[in-house]
PDB file of C-alpha atoms in Angstrom:
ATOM      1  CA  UNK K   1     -52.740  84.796  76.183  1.00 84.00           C
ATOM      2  CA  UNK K   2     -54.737  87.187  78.184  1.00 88.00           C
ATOM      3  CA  UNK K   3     -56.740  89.180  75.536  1.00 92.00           C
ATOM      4  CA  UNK K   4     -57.775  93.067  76.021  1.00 94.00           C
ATOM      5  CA  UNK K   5     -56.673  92.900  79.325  1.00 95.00           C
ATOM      6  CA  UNK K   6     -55.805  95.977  80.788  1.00 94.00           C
ATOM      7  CA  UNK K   7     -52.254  97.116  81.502  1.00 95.00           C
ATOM      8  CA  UNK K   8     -50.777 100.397  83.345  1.00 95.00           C
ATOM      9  CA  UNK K   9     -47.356 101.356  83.047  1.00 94.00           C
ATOM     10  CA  UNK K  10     -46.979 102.472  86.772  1.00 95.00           C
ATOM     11  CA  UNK K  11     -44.352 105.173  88.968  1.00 94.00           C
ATOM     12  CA  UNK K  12     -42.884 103.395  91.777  1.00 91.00           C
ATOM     13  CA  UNK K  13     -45.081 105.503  93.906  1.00 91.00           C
ATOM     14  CA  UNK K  14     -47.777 103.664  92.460  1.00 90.00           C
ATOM     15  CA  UNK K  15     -49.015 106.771  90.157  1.00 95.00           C
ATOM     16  CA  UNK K  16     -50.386 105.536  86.734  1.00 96.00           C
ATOM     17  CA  UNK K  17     -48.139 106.820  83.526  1.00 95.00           C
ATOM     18  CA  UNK K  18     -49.864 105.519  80.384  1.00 95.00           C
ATOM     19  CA  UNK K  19     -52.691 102.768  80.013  1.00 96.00           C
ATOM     20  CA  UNK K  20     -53.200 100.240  77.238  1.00 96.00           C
ATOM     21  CA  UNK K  21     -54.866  96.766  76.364  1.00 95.00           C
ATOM     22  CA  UNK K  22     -53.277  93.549  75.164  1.00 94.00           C
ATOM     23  CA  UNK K  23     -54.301  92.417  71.685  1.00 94.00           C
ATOM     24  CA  UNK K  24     -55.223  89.205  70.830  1.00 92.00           C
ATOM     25  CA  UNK K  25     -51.697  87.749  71.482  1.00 92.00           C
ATOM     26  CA  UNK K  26     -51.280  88.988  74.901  1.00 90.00           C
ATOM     27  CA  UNK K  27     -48.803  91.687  73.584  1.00 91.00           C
ATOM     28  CA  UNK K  28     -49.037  95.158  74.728  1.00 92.00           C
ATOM     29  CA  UNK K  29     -46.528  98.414  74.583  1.00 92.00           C
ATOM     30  CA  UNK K  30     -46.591 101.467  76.967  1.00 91.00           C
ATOM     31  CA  UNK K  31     -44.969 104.286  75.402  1.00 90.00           C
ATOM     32  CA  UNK K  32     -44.148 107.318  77.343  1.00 90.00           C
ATOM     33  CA  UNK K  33     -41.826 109.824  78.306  1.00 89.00           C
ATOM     34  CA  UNK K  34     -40.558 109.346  81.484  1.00 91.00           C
ATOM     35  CA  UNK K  35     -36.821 110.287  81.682  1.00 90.00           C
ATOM     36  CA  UNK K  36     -34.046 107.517  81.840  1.00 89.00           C
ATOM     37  CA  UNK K  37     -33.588 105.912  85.717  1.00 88.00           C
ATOM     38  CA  UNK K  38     -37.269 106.609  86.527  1.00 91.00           C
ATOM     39  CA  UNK K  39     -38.303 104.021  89.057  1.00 91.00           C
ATOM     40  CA  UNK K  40     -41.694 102.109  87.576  1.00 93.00           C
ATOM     41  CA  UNK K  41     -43.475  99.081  87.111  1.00 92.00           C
ATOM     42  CA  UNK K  42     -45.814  97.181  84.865  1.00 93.00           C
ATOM     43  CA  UNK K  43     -49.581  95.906  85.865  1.00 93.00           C
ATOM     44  CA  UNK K  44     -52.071  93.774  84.236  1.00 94.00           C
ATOM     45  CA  UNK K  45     -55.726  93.702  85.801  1.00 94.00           C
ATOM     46  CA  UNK K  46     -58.314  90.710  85.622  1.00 95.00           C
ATOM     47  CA  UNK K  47     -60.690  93.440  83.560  1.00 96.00           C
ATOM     48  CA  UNK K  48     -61.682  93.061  80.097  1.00 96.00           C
ATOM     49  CA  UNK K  49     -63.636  95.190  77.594  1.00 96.00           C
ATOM     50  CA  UNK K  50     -64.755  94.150  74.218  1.00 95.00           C
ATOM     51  CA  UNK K  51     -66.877  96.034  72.072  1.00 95.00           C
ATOM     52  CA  UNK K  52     -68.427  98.112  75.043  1.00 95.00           C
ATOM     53  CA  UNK K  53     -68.685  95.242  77.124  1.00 97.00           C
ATOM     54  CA  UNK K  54     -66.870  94.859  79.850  1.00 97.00           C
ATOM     55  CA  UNK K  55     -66.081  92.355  83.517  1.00 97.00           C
ATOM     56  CA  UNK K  56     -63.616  92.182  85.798  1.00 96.00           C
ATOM     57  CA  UNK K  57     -62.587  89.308  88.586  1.00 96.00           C
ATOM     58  CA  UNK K  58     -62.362  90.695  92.375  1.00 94.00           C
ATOM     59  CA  UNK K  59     -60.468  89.369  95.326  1.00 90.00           C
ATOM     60  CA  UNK K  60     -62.720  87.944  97.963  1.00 83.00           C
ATOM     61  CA  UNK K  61     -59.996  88.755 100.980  1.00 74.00           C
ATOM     62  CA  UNK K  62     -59.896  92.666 100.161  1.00 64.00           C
ATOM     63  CA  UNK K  63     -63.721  92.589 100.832  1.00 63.00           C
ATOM     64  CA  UNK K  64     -64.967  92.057  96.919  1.00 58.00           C
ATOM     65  CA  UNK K  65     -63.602  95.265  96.149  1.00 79.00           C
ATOM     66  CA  UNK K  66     -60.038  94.998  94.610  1.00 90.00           C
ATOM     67  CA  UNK K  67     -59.383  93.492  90.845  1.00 94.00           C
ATOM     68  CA  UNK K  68     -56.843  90.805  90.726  1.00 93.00           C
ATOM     69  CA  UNK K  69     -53.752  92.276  89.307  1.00 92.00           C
ATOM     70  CA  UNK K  70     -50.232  91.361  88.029  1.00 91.00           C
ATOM     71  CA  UNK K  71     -47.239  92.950  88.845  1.00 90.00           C
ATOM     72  CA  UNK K  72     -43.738  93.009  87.138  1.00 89.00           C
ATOM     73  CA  UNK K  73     -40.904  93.994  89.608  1.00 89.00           C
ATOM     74  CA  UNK K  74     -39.647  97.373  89.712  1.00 90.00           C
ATOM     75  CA  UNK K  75     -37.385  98.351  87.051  1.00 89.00           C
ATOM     76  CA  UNK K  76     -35.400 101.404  85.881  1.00 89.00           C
ATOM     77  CA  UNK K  77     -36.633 103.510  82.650  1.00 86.00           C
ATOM     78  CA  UNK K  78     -34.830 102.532  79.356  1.00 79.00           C
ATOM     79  CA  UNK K  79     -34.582 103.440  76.201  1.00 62.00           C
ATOM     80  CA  UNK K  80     -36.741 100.175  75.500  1.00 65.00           C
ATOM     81  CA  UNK K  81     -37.775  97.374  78.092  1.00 72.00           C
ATOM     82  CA  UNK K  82     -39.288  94.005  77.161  1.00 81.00           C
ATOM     83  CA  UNK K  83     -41.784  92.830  80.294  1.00 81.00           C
ATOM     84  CA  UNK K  84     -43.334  89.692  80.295  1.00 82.00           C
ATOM     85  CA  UNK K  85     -45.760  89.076  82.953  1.00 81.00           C
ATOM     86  CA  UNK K  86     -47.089  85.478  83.584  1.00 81.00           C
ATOM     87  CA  UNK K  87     -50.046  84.544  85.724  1.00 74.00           C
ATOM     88  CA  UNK K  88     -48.457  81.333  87.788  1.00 67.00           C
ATOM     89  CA  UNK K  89     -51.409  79.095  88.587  1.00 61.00           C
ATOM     90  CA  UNK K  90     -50.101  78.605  91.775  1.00 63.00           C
ATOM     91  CA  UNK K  91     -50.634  82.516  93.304  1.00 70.00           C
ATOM     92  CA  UNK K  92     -53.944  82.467  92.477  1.00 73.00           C
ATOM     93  CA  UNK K  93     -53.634  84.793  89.560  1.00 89.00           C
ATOM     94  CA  UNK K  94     -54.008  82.057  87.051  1.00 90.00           C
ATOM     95  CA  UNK K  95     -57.504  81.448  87.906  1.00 92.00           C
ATOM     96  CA  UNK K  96     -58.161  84.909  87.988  1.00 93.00           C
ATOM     97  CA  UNK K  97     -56.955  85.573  84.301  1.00 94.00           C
ATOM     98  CA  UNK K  98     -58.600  82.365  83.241  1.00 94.00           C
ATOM     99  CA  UNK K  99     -61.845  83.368  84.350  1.00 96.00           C
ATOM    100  CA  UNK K 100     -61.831  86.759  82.686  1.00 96.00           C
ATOM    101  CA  UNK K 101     -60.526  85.115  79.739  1.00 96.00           C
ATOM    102  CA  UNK K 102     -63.950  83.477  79.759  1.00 97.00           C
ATOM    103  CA  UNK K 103     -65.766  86.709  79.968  1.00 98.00           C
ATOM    104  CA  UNK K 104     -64.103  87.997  77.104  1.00 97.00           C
ATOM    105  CA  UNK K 105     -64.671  84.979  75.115  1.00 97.00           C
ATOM    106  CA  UNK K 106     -68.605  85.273  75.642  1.00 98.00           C
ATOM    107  CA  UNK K 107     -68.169  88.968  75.167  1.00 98.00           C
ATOM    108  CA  UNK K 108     -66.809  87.492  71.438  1.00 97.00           C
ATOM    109  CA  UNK K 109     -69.815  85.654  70.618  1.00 97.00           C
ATOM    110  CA  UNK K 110     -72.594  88.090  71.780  1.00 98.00           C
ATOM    111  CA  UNK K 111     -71.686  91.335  71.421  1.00 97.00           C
ATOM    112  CA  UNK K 112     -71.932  91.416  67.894  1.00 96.00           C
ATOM    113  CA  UNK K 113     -75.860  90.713  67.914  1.00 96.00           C
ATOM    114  CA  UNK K 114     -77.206  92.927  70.836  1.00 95.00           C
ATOM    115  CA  UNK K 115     -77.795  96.072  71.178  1.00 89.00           C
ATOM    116  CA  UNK K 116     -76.179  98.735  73.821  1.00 93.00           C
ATOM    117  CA  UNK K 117     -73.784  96.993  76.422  1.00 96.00           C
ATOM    118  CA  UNK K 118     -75.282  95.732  79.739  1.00 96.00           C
ATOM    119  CA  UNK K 119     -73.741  97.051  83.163  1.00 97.00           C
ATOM    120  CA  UNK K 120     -70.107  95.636  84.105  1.00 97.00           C
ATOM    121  CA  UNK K 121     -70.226  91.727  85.175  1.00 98.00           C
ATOM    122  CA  UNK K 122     -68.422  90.975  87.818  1.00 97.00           C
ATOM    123  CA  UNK K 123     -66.927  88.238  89.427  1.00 96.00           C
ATOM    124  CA  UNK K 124     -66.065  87.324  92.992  1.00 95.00           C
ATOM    125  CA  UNK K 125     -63.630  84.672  93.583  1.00 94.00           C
ATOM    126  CA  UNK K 126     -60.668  83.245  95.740  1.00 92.00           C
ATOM    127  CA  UNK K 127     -58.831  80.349  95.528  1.00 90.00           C
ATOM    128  CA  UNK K 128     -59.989  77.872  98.326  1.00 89.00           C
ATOM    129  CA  UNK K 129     -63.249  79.721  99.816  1.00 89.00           C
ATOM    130  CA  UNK K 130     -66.430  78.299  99.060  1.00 91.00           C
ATOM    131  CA  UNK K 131     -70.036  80.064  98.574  1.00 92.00           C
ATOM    132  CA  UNK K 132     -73.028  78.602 100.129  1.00 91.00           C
ATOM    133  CA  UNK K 133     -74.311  77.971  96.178  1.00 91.00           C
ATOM    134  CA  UNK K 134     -71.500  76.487  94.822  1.00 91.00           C
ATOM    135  CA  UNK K 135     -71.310  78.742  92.142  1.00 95.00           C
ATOM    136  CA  UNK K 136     -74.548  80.987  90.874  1.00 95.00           C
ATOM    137  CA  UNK K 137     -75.295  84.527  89.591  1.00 96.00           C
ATOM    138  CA  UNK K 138     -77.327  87.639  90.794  1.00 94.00           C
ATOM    139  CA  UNK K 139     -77.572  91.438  89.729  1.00 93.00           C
ATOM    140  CA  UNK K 140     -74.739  91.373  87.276  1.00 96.00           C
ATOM    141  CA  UNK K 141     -72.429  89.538  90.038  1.00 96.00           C
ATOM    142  CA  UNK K 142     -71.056  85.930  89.486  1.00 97.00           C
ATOM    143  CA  UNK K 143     -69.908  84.410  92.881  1.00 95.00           C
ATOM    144  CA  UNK K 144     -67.832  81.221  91.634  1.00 96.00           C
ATOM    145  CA  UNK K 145     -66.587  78.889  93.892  1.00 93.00           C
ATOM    146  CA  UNK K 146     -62.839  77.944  94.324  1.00 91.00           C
ATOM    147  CA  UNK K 147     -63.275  75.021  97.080  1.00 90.00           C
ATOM    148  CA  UNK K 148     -60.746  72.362  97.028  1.00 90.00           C
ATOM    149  CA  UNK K 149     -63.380  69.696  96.011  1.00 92.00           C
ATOM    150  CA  UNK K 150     -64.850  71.631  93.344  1.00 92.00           C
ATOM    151  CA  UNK K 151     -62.828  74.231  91.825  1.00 92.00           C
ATOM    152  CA  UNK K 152     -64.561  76.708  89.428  1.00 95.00           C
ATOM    153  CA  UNK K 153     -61.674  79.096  88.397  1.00 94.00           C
ATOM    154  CA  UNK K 154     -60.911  76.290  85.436  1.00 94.00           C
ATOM    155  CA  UNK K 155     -63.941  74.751  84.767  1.00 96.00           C
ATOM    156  CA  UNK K 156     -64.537  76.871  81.507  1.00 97.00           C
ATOM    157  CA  UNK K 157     -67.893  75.597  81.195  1.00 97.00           C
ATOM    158  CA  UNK K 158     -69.112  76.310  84.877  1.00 97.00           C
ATOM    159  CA  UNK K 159     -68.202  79.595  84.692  1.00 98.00           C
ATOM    160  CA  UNK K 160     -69.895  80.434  81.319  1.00 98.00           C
ATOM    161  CA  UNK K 161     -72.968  78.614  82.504  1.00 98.00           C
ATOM    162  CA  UNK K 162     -73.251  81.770  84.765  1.00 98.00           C
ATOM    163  CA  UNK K 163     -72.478  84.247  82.285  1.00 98.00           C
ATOM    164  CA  UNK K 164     -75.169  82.652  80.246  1.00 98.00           C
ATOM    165  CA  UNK K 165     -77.677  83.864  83.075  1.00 98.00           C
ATOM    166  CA  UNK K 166     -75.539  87.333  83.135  1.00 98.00           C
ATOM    167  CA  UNK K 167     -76.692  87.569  79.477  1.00 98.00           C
ATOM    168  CA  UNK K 168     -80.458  86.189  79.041  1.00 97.00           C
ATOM    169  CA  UNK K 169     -80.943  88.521  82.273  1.00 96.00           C
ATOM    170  CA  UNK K 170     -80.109  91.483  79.955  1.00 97.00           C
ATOM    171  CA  UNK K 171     -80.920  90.238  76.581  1.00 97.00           C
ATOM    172  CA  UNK K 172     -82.872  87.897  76.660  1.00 97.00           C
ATOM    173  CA  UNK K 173     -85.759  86.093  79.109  1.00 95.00           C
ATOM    174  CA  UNK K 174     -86.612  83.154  81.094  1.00 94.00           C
ATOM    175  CA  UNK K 175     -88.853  82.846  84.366  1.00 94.00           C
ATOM    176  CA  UNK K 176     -86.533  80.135  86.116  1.00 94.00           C
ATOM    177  CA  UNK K 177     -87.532  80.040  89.974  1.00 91.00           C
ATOM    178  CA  UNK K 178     -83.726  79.546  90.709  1.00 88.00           C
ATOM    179  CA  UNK K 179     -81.970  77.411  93.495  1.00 88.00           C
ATOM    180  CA  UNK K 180     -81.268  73.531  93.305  1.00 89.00           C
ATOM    181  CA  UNK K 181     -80.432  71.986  89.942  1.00 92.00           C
ATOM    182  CA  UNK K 182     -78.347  69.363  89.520  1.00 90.00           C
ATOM    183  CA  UNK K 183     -78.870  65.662  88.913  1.00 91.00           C
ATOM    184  CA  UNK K 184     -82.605  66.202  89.340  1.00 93.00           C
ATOM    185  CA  UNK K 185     -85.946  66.603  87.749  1.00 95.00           C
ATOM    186  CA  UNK K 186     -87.318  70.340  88.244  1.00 95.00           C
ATOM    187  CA  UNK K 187     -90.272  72.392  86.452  1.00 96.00           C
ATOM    188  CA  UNK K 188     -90.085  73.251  83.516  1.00 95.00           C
ATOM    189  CA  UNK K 189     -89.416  76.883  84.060  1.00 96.00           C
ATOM    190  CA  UNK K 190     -86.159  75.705  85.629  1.00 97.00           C
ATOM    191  CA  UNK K 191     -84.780  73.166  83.598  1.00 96.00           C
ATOM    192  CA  UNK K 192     -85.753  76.159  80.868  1.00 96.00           C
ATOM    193  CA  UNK K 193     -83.305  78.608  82.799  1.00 97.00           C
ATOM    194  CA  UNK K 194     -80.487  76.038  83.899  1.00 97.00           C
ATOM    195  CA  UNK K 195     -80.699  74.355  80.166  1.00 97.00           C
ATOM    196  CA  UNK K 196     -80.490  77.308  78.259  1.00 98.00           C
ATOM    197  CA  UNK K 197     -77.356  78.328  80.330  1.00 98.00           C
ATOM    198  CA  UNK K 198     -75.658  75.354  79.899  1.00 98.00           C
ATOM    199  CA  UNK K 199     -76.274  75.831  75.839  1.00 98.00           C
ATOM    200  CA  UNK K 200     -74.573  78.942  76.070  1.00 98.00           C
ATOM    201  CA  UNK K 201     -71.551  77.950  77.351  1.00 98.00           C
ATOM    202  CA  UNK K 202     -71.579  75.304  74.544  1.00 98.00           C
ATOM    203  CA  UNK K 203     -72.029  77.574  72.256  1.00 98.00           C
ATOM    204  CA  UNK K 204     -69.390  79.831  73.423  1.00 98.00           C
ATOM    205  CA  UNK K 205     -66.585  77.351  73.364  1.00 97.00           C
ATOM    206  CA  UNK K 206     -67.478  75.624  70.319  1.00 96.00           C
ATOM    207  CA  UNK K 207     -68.644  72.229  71.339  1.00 96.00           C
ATOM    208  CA  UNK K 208     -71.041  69.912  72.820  1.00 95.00           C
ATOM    209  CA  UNK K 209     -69.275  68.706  76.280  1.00 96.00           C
ATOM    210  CA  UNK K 210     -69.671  70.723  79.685  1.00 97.00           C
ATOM    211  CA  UNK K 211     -66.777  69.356  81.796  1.00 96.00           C
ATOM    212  CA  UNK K 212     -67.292  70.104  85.828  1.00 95.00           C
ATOM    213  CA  UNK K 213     -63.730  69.210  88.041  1.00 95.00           C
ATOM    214  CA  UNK K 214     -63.442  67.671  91.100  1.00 94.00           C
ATOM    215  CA  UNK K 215     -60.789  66.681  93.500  1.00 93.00           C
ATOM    216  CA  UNK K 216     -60.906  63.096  92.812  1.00 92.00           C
ATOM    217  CA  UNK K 217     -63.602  63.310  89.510  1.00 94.00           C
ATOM    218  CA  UNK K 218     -64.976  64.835  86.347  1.00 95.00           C
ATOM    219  CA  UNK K 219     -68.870  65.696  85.433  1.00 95.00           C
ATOM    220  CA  UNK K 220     -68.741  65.206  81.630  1.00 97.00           C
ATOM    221  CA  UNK K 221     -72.091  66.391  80.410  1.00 96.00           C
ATOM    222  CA  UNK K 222     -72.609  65.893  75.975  1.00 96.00           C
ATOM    223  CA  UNK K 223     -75.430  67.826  74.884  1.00 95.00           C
ATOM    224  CA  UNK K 224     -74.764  65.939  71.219  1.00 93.00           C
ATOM    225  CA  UNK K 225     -75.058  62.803  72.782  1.00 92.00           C
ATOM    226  CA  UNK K 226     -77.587  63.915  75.339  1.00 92.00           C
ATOM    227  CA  UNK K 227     -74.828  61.527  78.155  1.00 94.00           C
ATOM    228  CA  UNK K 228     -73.858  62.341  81.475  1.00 94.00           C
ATOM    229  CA  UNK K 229     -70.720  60.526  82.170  1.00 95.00           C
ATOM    230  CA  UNK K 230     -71.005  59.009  78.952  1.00 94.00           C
ATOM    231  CA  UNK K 231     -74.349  57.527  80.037  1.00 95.00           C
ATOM    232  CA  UNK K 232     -77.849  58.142  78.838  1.00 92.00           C
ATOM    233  CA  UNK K 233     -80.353  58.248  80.956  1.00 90.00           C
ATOM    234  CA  UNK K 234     -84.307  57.399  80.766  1.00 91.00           C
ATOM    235  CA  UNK K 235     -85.341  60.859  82.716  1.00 90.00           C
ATOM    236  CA  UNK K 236     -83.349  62.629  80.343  1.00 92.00           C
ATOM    237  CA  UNK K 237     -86.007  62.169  77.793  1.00 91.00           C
ATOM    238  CA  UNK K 238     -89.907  63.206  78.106  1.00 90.00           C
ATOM    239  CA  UNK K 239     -91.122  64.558  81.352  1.00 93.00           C
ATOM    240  CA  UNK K 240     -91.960  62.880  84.930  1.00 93.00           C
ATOM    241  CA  UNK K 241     -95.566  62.499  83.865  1.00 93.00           C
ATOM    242  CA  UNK K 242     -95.759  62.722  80.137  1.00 92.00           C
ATOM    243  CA  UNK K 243     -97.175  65.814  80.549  1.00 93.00           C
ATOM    244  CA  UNK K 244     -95.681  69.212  79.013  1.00 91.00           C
ATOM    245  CA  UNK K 245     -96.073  70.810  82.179  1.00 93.00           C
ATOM    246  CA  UNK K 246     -94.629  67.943  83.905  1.00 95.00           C
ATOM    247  CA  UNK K 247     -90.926  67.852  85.993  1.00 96.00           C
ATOM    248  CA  UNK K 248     -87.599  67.703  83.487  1.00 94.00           C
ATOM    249  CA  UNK K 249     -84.131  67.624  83.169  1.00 95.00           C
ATOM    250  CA  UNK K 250     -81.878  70.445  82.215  1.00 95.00           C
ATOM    251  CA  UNK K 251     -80.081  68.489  79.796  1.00 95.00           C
ATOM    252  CA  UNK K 252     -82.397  67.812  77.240  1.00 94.00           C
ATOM    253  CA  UNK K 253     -83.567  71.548  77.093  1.00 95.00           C
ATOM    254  CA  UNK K 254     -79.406  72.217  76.693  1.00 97.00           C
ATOM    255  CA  UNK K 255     -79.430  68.975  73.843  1.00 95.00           C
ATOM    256  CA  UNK K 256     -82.322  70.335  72.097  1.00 94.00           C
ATOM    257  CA  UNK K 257     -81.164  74.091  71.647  1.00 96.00           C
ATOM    258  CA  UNK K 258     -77.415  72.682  70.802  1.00 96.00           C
ATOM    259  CA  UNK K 259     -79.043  70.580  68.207  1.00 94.00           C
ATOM    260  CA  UNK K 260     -80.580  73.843  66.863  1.00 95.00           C
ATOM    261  CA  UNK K 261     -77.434  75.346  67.057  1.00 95.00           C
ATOM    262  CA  UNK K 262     -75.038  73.183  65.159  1.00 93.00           C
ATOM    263  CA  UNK K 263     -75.362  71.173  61.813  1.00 88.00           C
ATOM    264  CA  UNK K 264     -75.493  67.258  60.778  1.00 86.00           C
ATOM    265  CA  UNK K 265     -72.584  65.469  62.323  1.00 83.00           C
ATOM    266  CA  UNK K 266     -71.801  61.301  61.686  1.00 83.00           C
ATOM    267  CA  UNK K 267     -74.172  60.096  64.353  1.00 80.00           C
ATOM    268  CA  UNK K 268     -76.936  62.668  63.141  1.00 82.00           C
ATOM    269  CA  UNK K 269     -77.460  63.362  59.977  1.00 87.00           C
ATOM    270  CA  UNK K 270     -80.819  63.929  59.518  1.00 87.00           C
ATOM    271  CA  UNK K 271     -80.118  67.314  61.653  1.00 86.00           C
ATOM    272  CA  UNK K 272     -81.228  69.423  58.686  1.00 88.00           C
ATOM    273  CA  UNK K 273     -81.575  72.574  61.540  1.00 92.00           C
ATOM    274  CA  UNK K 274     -77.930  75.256  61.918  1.00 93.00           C
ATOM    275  CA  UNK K 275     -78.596  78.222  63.049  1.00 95.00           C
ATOM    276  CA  UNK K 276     -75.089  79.238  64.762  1.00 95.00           C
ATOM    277  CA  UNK K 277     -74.314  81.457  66.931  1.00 96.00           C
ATOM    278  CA  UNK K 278     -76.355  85.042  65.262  1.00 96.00           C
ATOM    279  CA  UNK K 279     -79.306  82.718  64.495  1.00 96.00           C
ATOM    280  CA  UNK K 280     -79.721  81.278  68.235  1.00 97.00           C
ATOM    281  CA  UNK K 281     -78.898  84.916  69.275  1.00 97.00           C
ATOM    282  CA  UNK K 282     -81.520  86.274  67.341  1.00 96.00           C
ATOM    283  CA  UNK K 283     -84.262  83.872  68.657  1.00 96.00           C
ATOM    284  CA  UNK K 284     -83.456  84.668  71.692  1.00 97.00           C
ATOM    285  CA  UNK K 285     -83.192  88.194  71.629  1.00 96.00           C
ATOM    286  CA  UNK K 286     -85.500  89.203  69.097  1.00 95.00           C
ATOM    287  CA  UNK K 287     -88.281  86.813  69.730  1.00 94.00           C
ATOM    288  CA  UNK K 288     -87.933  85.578  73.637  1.00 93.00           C
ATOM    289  CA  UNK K 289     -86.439  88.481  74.573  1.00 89.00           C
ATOM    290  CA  UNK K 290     -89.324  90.706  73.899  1.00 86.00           C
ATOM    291  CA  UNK K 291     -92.316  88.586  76.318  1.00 81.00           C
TER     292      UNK K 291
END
């Protein structure tokens, strides 16, 4: 279910009645006091607000400035109507809602331990149009891809990754040069930023795997297991040189703050270090945030 979406009981002339948000079920009611036969409608948006914090999803063909919306068909005032509106994954919609779904999510997890809300986060997507970066962030704006070979809108992971930058940009700090990441050794500072990012959408969904979809594949990366495909990997461990300063991987800076994160499992029990969720938060506000 869409959660804290909002939702507009509309006139047919497109004039907003009465506003609301869904709760946690997706259920919502619009009461008014239109008279019987009025012509109207019902819209959901791809914008969420939780505790102050708030994103939204924008269309990429009205020029990044529309919110996705959903649209029941025009109906006649009763005394009671029941509207259901479902986001088909083939309109485009679907990815839409799922993507804000994510937002509110990491909105979940945050909020709770930082201080006054940052600025709105938005996200430009479209089904099938790619961006020259795949998928990055910048200035509170996500820009996710939705390419046919590497779709975005349902790669929960991916898209958190981003709003993990979203939120150590406001709350928290790294000094990550940016660009190229993947499969590759990079400075420290990097695999810092891309690492910690990667942690935080971990974190948000509750577990160690990071799942990336392609048209004919899947990028599986365990931050438990410290695995790519379910493969360990020499350079995932130490540095190029030996040397602190020397070229990493983002996946061992992601392994080490998830094993900070979560408690002893089977394959680790001598992980006596659990933080959760307020304790990471708190490092990273309270302590790294303030450089």
């Amino acid at each position: 279910p869409a959660r804290a979406v909002g939702v507009r009981l509309l006139r047919e002339t497109g004039a907003v009645v009465v506003e609301t948000r869904t709760d946690d079920d997706g259920r919502f009611e619009l009461p008014h006091s239109l008279p019987f036969g009025t012509r109207v409608t019902v819209q959901a948006r791809a914008e969420v607000v939780f505790a102050g914090h708030s994103g939204r999803v924008l269309d990429r063909r009205t020029g990044g400035g529309r919110v996705y919306a959903l649209e029941s068909p025009v109906f006649d005032v009763a005394a009671a109507a029941d509207v259901a509106l479902l986001a088909q994954v083939g309109t485009g919609l679907g990815g839409a809602f799922n993507i804000v779904a994510m937002l509110y999510s990491a909105f979940v997890v945050y909020a709770p331990h930082v201080g006054a809300a940052a600025p709105t986060l938005t996200v430009q997507w479209q089904a099938g149009l790619p961006w020259a970066c795949s998928s990055c962030y910048g200035g509170n704006v996500i820009s996710l891809g939705g390419q046919v070979e590497d779709t975005d809108e349902y790669d929960d992971g991916i898209i958190l990754h981003e709003v993990g930058h979203y939120f150590v940009g406001h709350y928290s700090r790294d000094t990550s040069p940016g660009g190229s990441h993947r499969d590759r050794l990079v400075t420290p500072e990097h695999a810092y930023g891309e690492g910690l990012a990667y942690f935080f959408a971990a974190m948000v969904l509750g577990h160690a795997l990071i799942v990336d979809t392609y048209i004919a594949s899947n990028r599986i990366m365990d931050f438990e297991e410290v695995t790519l495909d379910g493969v360990s990997r020499i350079d995932f461990f130490g540095t190029s040189d030996g040397r602190v300063d020397g070229l990493l991987r983002e996946e061992i800076v992601a392994g080490v703050l998830w094993d900070a994160f979560d408690g002893p499992t089977a394959t680790e029990p001598f992980d006596r270090v659990a933080l959760g969720a307020a304790g990471v938060i708190r490092v990273l506000v309270d302590y790294f945030g303030t450089w």
